[in-house]
Coordinates of C-alpha atoms and ligand atoms in Angstrom, one line a residue:
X1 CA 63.2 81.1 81.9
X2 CA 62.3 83.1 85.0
X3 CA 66.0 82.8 86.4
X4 CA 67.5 83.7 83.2
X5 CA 65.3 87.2 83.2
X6 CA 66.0 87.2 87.3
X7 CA 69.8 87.3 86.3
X8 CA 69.4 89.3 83.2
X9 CA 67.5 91.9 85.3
X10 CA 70.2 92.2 88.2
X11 CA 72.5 92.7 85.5
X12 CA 71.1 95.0 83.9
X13 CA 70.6 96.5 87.5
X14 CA 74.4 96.7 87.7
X15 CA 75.2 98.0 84.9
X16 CA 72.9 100.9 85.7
X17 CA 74.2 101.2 89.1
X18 CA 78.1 101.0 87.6
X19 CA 77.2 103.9 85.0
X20 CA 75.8 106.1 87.1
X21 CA 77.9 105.1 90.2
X22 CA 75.3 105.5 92.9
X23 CA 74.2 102.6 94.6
X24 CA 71.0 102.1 96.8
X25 CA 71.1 103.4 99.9
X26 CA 70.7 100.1 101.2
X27 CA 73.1 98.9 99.3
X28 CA 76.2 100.6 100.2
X29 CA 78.8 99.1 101.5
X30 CA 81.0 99.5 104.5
X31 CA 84.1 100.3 103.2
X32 CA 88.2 99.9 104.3
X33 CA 91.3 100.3 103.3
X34 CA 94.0 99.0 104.3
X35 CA 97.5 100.6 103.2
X36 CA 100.7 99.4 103.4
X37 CA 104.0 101.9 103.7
X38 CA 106.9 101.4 101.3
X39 CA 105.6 97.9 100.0
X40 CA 106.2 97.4 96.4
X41 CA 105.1 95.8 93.5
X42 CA 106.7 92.7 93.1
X43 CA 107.3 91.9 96.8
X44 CA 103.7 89.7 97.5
X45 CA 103.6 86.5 96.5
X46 CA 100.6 86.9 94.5
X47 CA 102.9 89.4 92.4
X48 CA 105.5 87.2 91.8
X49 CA 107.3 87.2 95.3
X50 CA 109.7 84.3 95.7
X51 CA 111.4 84.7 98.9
X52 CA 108.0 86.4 100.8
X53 CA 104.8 84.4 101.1
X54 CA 102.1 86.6 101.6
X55 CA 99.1 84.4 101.6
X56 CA 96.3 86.9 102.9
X57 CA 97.0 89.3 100.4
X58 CA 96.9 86.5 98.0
X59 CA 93.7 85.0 98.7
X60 CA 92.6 88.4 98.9
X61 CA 93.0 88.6 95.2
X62 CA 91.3 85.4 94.4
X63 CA 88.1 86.7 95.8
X64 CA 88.9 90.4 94.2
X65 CA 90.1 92.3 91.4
X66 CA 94.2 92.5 91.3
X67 CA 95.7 95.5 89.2
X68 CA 98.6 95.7 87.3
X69 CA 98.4 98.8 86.2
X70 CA 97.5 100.6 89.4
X71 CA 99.3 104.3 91.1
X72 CA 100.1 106.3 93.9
X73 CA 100.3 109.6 92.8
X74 CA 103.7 110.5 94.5
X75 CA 107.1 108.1 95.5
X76 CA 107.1 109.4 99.3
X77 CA 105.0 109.3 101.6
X78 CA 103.2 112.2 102.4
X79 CA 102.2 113.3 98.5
X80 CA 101.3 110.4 98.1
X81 CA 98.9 110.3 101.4
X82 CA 97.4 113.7 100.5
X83 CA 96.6 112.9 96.9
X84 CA 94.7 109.9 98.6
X85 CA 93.0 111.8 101.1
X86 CA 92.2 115.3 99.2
X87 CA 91.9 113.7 95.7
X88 CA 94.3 117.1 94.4
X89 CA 98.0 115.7 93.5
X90 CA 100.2 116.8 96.0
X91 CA 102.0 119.1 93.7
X92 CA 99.6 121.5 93.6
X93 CA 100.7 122.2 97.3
X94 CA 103.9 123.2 97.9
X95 CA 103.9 122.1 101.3
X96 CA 103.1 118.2 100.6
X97 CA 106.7 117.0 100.9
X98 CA 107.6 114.6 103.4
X99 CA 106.6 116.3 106.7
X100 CA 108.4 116.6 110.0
X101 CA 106.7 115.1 113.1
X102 CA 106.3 118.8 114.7
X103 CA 104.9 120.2 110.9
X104 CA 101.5 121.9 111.3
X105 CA 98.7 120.3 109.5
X106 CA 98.3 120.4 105.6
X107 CA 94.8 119.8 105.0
X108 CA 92.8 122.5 105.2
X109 CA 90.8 121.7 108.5
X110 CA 86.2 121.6 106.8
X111 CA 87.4 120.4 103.5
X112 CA 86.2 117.8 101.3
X113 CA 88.2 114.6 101.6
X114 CA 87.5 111.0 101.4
X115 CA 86.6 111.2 105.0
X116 CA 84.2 114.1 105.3
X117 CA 82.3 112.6 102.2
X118 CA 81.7 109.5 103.2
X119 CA 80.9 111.2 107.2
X120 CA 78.8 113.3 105.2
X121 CA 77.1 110.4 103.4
X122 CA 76.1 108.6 106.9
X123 CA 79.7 106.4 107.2
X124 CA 81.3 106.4 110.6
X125 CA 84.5 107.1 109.9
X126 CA 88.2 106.2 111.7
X127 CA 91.9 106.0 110.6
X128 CA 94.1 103.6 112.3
X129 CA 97.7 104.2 112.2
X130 CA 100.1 106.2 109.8
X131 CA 99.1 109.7 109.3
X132 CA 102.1 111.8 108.3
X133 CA 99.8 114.7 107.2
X134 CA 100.5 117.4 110.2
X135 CA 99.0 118.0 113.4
X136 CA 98.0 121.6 114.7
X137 CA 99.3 125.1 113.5
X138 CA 102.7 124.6 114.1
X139 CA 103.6 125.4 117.8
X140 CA 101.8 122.0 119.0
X141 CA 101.8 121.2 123.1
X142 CA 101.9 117.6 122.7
X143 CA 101.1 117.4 126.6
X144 CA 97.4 119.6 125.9
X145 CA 95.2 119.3 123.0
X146 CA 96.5 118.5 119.5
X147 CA 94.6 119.8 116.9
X148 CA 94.0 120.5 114.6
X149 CA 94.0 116.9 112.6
X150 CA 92.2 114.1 111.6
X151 CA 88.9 114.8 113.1
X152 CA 89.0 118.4 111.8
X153 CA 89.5 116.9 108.1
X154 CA 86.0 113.9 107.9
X155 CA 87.9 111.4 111.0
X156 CA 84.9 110.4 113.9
X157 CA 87.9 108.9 115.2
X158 CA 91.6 108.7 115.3
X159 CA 94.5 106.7 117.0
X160 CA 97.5 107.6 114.8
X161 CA 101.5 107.3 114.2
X162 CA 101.9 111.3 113.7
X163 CA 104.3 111.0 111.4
X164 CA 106.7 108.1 110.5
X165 CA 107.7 105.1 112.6
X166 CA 111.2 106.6 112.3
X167 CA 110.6 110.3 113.4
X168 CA 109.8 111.5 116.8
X169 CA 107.8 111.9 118.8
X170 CA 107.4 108.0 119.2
X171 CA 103.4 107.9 120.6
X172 CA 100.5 107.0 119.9
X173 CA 97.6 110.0 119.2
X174 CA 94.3 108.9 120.1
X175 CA 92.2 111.8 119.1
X176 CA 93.6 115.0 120.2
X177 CA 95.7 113.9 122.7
X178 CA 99.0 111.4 123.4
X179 CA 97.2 107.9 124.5
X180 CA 98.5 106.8 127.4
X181 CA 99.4 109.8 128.8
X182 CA 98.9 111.6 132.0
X183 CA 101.9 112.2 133.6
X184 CA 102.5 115.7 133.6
X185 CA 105.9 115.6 135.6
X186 CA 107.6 114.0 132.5
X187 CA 106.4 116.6 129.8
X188 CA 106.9 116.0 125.9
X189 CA 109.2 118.3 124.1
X190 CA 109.8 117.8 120.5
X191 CA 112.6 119.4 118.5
X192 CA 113.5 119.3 114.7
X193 CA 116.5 121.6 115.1
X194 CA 118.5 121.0 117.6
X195 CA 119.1 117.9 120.2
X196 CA 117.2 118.9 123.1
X197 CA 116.8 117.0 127.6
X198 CA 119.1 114.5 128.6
X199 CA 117.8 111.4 126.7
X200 CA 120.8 109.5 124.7
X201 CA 120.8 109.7 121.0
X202 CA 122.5 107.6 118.4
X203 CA 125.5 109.8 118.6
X204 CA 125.8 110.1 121.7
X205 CA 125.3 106.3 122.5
X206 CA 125.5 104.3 119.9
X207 CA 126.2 101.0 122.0
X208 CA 122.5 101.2 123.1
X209 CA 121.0 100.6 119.3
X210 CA 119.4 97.9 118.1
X211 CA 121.3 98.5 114.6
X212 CA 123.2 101.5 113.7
X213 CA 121.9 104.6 111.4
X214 CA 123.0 106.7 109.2
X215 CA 123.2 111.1 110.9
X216 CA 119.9 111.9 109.9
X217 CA 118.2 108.9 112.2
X218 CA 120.8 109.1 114.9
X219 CA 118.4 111.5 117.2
X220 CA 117.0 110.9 120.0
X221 CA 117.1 106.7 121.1
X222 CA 113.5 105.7 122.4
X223 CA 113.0 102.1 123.0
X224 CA 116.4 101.0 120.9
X225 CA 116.0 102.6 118.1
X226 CA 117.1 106.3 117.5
X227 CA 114.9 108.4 115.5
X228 CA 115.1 111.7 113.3
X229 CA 114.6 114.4 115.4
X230 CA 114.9 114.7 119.5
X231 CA 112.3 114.6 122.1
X232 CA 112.3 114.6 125.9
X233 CA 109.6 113.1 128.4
X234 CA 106.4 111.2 127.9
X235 CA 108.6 107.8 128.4
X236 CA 105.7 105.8 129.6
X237 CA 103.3 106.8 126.8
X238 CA 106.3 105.6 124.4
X239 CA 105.2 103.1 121.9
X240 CA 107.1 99.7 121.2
X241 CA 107.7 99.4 117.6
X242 CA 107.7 95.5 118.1
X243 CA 104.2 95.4 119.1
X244 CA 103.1 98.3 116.4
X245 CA 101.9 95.8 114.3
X246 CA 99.0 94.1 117.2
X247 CA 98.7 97.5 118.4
X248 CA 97.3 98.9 115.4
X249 CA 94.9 95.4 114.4
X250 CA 93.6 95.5 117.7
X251 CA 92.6 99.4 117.4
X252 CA 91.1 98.2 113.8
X253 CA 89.6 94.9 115.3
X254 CA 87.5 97.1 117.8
X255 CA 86.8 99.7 115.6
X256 CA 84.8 96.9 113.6
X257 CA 83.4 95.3 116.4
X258 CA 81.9 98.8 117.9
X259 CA 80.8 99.4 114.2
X260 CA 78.9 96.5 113.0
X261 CA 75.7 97.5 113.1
X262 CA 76.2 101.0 111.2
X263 CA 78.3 101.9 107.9
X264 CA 81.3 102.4 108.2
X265 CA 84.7 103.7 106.4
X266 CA 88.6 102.7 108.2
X267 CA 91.5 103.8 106.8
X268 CA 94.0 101.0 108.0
X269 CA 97.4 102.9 107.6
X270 CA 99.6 100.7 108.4
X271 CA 103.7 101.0 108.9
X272 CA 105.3 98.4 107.4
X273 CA 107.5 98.4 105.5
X274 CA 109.0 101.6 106.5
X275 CA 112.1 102.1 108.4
X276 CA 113.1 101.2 111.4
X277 CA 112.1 97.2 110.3
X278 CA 111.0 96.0 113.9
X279 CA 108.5 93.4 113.1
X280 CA 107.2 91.3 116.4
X281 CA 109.6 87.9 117.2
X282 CA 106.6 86.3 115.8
X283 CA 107.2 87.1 112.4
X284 CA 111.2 87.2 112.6
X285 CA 112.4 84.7 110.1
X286 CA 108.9 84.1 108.5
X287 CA 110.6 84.9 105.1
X288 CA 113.4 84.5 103.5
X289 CA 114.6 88.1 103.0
X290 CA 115.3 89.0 106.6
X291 CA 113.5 91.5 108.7
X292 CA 112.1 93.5 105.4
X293 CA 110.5 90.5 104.4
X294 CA 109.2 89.5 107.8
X295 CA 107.5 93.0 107.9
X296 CA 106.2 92.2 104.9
X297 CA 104.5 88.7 106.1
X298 CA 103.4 90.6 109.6
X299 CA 101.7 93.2 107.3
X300 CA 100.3 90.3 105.6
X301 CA 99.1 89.1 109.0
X302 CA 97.3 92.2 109.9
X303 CA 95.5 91.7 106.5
X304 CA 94.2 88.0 107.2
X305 CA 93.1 89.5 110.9
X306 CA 90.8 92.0 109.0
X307 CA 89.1 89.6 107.1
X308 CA 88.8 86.8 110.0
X309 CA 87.5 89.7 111.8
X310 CA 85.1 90.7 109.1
X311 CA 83.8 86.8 108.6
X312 CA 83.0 86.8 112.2
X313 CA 81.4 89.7 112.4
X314 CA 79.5 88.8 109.4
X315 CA 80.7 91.5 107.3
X316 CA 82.4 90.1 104.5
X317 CA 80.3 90.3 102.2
X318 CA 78.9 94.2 102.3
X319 CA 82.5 95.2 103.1
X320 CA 84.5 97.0 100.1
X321 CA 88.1 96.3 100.6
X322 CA 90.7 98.4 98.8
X323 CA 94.6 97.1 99.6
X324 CA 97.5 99.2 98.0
X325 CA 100.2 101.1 99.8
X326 CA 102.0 104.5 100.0
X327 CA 104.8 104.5 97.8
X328 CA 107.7 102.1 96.1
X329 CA 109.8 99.8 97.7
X330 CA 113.3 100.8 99.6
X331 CA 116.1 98.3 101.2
X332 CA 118.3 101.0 102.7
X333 CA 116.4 103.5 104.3
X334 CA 118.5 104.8 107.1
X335 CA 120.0 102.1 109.3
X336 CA 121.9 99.0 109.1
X337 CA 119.0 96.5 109.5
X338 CA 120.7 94.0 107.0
X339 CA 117.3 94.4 104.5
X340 CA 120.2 94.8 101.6
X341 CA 122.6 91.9 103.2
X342 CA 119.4 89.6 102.9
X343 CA 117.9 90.6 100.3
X344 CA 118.8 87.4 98.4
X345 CA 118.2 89.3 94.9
X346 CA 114.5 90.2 95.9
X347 CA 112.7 92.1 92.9
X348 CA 110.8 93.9 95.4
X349 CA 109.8 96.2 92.4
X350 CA 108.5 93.2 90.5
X351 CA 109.5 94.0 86.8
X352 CA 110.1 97.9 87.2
X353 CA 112.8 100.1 87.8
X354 CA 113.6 102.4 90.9
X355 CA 111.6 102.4 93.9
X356 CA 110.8 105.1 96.5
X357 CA 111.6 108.3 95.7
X358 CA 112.3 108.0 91.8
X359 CA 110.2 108.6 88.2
X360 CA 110.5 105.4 87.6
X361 CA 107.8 102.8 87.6
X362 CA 109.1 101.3 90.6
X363 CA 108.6 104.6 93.0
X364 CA 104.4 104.9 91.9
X365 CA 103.2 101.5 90.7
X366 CA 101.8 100.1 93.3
X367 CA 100.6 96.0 94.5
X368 CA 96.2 96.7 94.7
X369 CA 93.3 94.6 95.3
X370 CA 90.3 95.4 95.6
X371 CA 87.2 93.1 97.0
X372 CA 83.7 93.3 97.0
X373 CA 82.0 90.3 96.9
X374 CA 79.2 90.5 93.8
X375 CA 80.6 93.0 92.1
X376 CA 84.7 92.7 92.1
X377 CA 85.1 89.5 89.7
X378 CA 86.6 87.1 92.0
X379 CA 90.2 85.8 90.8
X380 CA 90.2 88.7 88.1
X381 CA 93.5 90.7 87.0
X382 CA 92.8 94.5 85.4
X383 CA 95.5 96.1 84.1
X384 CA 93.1 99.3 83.9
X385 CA 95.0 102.3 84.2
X386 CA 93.9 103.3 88.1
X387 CA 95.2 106.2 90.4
X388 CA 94.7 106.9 94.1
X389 CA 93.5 110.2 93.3
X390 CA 90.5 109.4 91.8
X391 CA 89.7 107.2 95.0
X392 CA 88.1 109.7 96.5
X393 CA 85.8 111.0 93.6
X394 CA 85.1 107.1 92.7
X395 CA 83.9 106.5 96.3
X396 CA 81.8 109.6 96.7
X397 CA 80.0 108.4 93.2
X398 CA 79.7 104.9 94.8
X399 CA 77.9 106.7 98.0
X400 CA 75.9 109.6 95.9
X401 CA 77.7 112.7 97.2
X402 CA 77.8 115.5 95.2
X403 CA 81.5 117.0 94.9
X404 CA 81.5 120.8 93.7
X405 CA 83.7 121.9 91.4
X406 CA 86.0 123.4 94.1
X407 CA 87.1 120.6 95.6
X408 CA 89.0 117.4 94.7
X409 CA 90.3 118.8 91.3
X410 CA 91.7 116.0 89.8
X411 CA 90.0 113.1 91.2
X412 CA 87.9 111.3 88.6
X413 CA 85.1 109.2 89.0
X414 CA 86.6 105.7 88.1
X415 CA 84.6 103.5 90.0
X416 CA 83.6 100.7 87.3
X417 CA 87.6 100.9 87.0
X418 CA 88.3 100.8 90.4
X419 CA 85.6 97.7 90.5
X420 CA 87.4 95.6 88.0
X421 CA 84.5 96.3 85.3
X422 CA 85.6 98.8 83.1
X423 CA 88.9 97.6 81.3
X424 CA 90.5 100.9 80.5
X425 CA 90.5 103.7 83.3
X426 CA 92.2 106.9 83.0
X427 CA 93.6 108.3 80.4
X428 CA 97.1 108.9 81.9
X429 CA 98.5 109.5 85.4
X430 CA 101.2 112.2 86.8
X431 CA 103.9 110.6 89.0
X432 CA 105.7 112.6 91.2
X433 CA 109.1 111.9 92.5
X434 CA 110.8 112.8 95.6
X435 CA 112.1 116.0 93.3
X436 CA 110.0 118.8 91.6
X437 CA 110.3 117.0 87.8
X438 CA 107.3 114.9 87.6
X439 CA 107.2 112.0 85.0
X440 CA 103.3 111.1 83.3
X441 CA 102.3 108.0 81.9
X442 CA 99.8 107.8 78.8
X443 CA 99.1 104.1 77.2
X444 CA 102.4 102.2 76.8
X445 CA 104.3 105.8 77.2
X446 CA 106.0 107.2 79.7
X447 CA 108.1 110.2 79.5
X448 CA 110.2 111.5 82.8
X449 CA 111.5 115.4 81.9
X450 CA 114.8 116.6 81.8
X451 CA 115.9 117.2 85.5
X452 CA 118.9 116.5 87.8
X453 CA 116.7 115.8 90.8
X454 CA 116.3 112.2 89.8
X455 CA 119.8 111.7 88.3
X456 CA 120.7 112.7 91.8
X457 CA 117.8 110.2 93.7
X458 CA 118.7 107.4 91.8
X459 CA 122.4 107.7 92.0
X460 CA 122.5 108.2 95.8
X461 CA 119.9 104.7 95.8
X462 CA 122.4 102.8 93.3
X463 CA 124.7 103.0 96.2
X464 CA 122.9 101.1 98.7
X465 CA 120.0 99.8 97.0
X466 CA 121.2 96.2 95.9
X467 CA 118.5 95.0 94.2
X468 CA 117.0 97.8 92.6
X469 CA 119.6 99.5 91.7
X470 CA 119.9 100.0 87.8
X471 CA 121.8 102.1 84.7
X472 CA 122.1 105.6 86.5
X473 CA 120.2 108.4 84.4
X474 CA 121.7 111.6 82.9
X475 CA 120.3 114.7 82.8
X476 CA 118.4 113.9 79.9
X477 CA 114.8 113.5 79.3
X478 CA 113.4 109.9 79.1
X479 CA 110.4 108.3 77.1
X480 CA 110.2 104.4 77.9
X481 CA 107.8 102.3 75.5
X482 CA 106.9 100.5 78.6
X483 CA 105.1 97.7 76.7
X484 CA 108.4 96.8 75.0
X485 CA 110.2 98.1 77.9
X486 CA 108.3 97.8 81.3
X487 CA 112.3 98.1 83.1
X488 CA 112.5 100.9 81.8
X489 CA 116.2 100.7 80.4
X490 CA 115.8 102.2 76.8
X491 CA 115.4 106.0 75.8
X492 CA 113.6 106.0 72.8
X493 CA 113.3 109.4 72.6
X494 CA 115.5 110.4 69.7
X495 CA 113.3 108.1 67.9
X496 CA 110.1 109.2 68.9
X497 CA 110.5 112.9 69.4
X498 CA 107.0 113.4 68.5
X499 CA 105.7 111.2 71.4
X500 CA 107.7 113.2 73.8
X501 CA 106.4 116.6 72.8
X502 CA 103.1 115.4 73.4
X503 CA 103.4 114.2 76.8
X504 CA 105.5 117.0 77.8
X505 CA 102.6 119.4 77.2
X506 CA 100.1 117.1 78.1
X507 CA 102.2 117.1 81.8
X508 CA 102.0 121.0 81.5
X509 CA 98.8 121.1 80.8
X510 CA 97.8 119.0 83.8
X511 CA 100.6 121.1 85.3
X512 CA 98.5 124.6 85.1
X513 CA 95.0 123.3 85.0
X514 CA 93.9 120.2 86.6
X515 CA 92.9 117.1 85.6
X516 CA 89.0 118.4 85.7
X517 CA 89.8 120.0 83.0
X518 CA 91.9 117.7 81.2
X519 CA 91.9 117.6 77.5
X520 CA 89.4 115.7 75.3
X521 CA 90.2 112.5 73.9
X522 CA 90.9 114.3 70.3
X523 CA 93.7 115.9 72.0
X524 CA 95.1 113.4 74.2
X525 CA 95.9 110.9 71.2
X526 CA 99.3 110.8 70.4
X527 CA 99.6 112.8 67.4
X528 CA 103.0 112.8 64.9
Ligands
NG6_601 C1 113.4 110.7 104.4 C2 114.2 109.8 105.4 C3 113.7 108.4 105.3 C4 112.2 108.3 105.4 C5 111.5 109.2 104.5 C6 110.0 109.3 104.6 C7 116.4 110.7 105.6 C8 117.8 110.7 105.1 N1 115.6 109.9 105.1 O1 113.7 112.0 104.6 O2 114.3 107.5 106.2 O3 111.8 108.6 106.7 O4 112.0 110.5 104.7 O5 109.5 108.1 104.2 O6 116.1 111.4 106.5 S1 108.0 108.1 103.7 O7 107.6 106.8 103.3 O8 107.2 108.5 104.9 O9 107.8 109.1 102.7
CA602 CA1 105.9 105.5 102.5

């Protein structure tokens, strides 16, 4: 009798704690996130993957909640990252398109993201890895201070990518300055407009490359890879793409182990999958889709180190684990690296259509799992309707930080969603391509506007895409019943007009306003 009230009682605790969101103090957990780079839906083997094994991931989502129904706001990289970080979708800012390595930063430096509320809620708080969100105010020294960026935006600490793997300048940024770095005879120039020192480039010597590229990444060679862009100097503070992977788990690895005795929040950006595909010769040949795959099993690695690292340090279980990456899945991405000669008919979009860069489901739905022991039902699938924006509202609930109506205008508070306990979510979600039409998803609708952009993105991917290639759009607008349809192959709009209407000024309504604001339920049902 006394155990039945014990366990009637905590859950009665919980689902006070899940409505209002705020847990005791005590309570809270340390939290990380680990997020993959142009890793899609279908291409873990706990989403269906075939040809890639990816068992840290999957046990991962035996012991957590795995979604099906889960978003990135945006089909590149850097919308996407802002969304995460800011909770605003990245359209609201014209300046969130993919950045440059030498772009200034596009946060503004004091304001409320993820970071600052959970610094501000007592979290220590580092980012390990990717950031591709800008550095300093456009005329960056990269031998002096560079700044401002993450720790101006919520970061204690910072050891970061600047930009891409695949865009100069190729170091490492360990706070506000190049790690490794002293030598002041070799300085670091960076150019985005013209070639600039002596260093070869892919055009210049294309012998040297590891595998050829297309113009656009045929810049300056460092290590042998060439890059987009040119720089000159810093040679010894160069990273090496091969080791990226242990680099990066060894920055995280510390970061845990200097951290175990207060709360803590990492954002583990990693780079894989992105382009160029260098994973270590430990993971070469792990799958059976050549060197995308491998990236994909060395990514997986990096995840299983987290958690060993976690069980040893005895964090496991007060540790909130959120896995879910960046944007949809590419093959060709700029250089020859045989991902589309071994692709071996891969679905790395699971189901969907498209990948990176497009409307379709494939550029925005993305592989997530989330873990906290106790209160993520272990083994459990939710095909809630989740988005990254509302990741950063959800959290500060979960930590009891008041956000003001200024900030973080369309992040929701999701967190039973996010937690795997309420079934439903949001109501719908934006999705932004790599052009200005943005496609929205409401229920088992999903209308993508009139536009050429993505006639244009998917017809330039159909090229080189292999396997996720598919019927190229025209210029027409799309509705998908994506329950019938989740590939996404059948306009139903001529018979549904009434459907499309309705999402069409439901997206320009989001469009003008915000989410905050969004429309009652009354109006977002799908009227005739
Ligand atoms: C594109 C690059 C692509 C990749 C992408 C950013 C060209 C032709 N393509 O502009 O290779 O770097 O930017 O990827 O330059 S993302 O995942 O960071 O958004
Ligand atoms: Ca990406």
């Amino acid at each position: 009798m006394r155990s039945t009230t014990g366990v009637l009682l905590t859950f009665l605790l919980l689902c006070q704690t899940l409505v209002s969101g705020t847990e005791p103090r005590e309570a809270l957990p340390n939290i990380l996130i680990i997020y993959a780079d142009d890793i899609g839906y279908g291409d873990l083997s706990c989403y269906g993957a075939k040809l890639i094994q990816t068992p840290h991931l999957d046990r991962l989502a035996s012991q957590g909640v795995r979604f099906t129904d889960a978003y990135c706001t945006a089909a590149t990289c850097t919308p996407s990252r802002y969304s995460l970080l800011t909770g605003e979708y990245a359209f609201r800012n014209q300046r969130a398109q993919v950045l440059r390595g030498d772009a200034p930063l596009l946060i503004e430096p004091g304001s409320m993201t993820m970071p600052e509320v959970l610094r501000r809620a007592g979290y220590r708080t580092s980012i390990v890895g990717k950031w591709h969100l800008g550095l300093g105010e456009g005329d960056v020294d990269w031998n002096g201070e560079i700044k401002p960026g993450p720790l101006e935006v919520g970061f204690d600490e910072s050891f970061i990518i600047p930009a891409t793997n695949d865009r100069v300048p190729t170091v490492y940024i360990r706070g506000h300055r190049v790690d490794n770095w002293s030598d002041q005879d070799d300085p670091i120039r960076v150019s985005y407009q013209k070639p600039i020192g002596d260093l070869p480039t892919g055009i210049s010597h294309p012998e040297l490359l590891r595998y050829p590229a297309d113009r656009q990444h045929s810049g300056t060679i460092t290590g042998d890879i060439s890059r987009i862009g040119w720089m000159d100097g810093g040679q010894s503070a160069w990273w090496d793409d091969e080791d990226m992977a242990y680099e990066l788990a060894r920055h995280a690895v510390k970061f845990l182990e200097q951290n175990r005795e207060s709360r803590f929040f990492l954002f583990l950006s990693m780079h894989e999958n992105h382009v160029p595909r260098a994973p270590h010769p430990d993971f070469v040949g792990s799958s059976q889709t050549g060197l995308r795959g491998d990236a994909i099993v060395e990514f997986d690695w990096v995840v299983g180190e987290m958690m060993r690292t976690l069980e040893r340090l005895q964090l496991c279980d007060n540790t909130l684990v959120i896995f879910s990456s960046d944007n949809g899945p590419v093959f060709f991405d700029g250089y020859e690296d045989g991902a589309l000669e071994h692709a071996n008919g891969h679905p790395a979009s699971g189901p969907f259509r498209g990948g990176k860069y497009q409307p379709f489901e494939g550029g925005t739905r993305m592989p997530t799992i989330v873990r906290w022991p106790g209160r993520t039902p272990a083994g459990s699938v939710s095909s809630a309707l989740v988005s990254q924006v509302d990741l950063l509202a959800s959290l500060a609930a979960l930590v009891g930080q008041d956000l003001s109506d200024q900030v973080a205008s369309d992040s929701q508070n999701q967190l039973a969603a996010w937690l795997g306990q309420d079934p439903q979510g949001r109501d719908y979600v934006i999705q932004q391509p790599a052009g200005p039409v943005l496609a929205i998803r409401q229920g088992d609708w999903k209308y993508i506007p009139a536009g050429n952009r993505p006639v244009w993105a998917e017809q330039r991917h159909n090229l080189r895409n292999g396997p996720l290639a598919s019927a190229p759009l025209t210029k027409n607008a799309y509705l998908f019943h994506l329950g019938d349809d989740p590939g996404e192959q059948t306009n139903v709009i001529d018979q549904h007009p009434e459907v499309a209407r309705h999402l069409h000024r439901l997206l320009q309504e989001t469009i003008q306003r915000g989410d905050r604001s969004a429309p009652n339920s009354d109006q977002n049902a799908i009227r005739p």
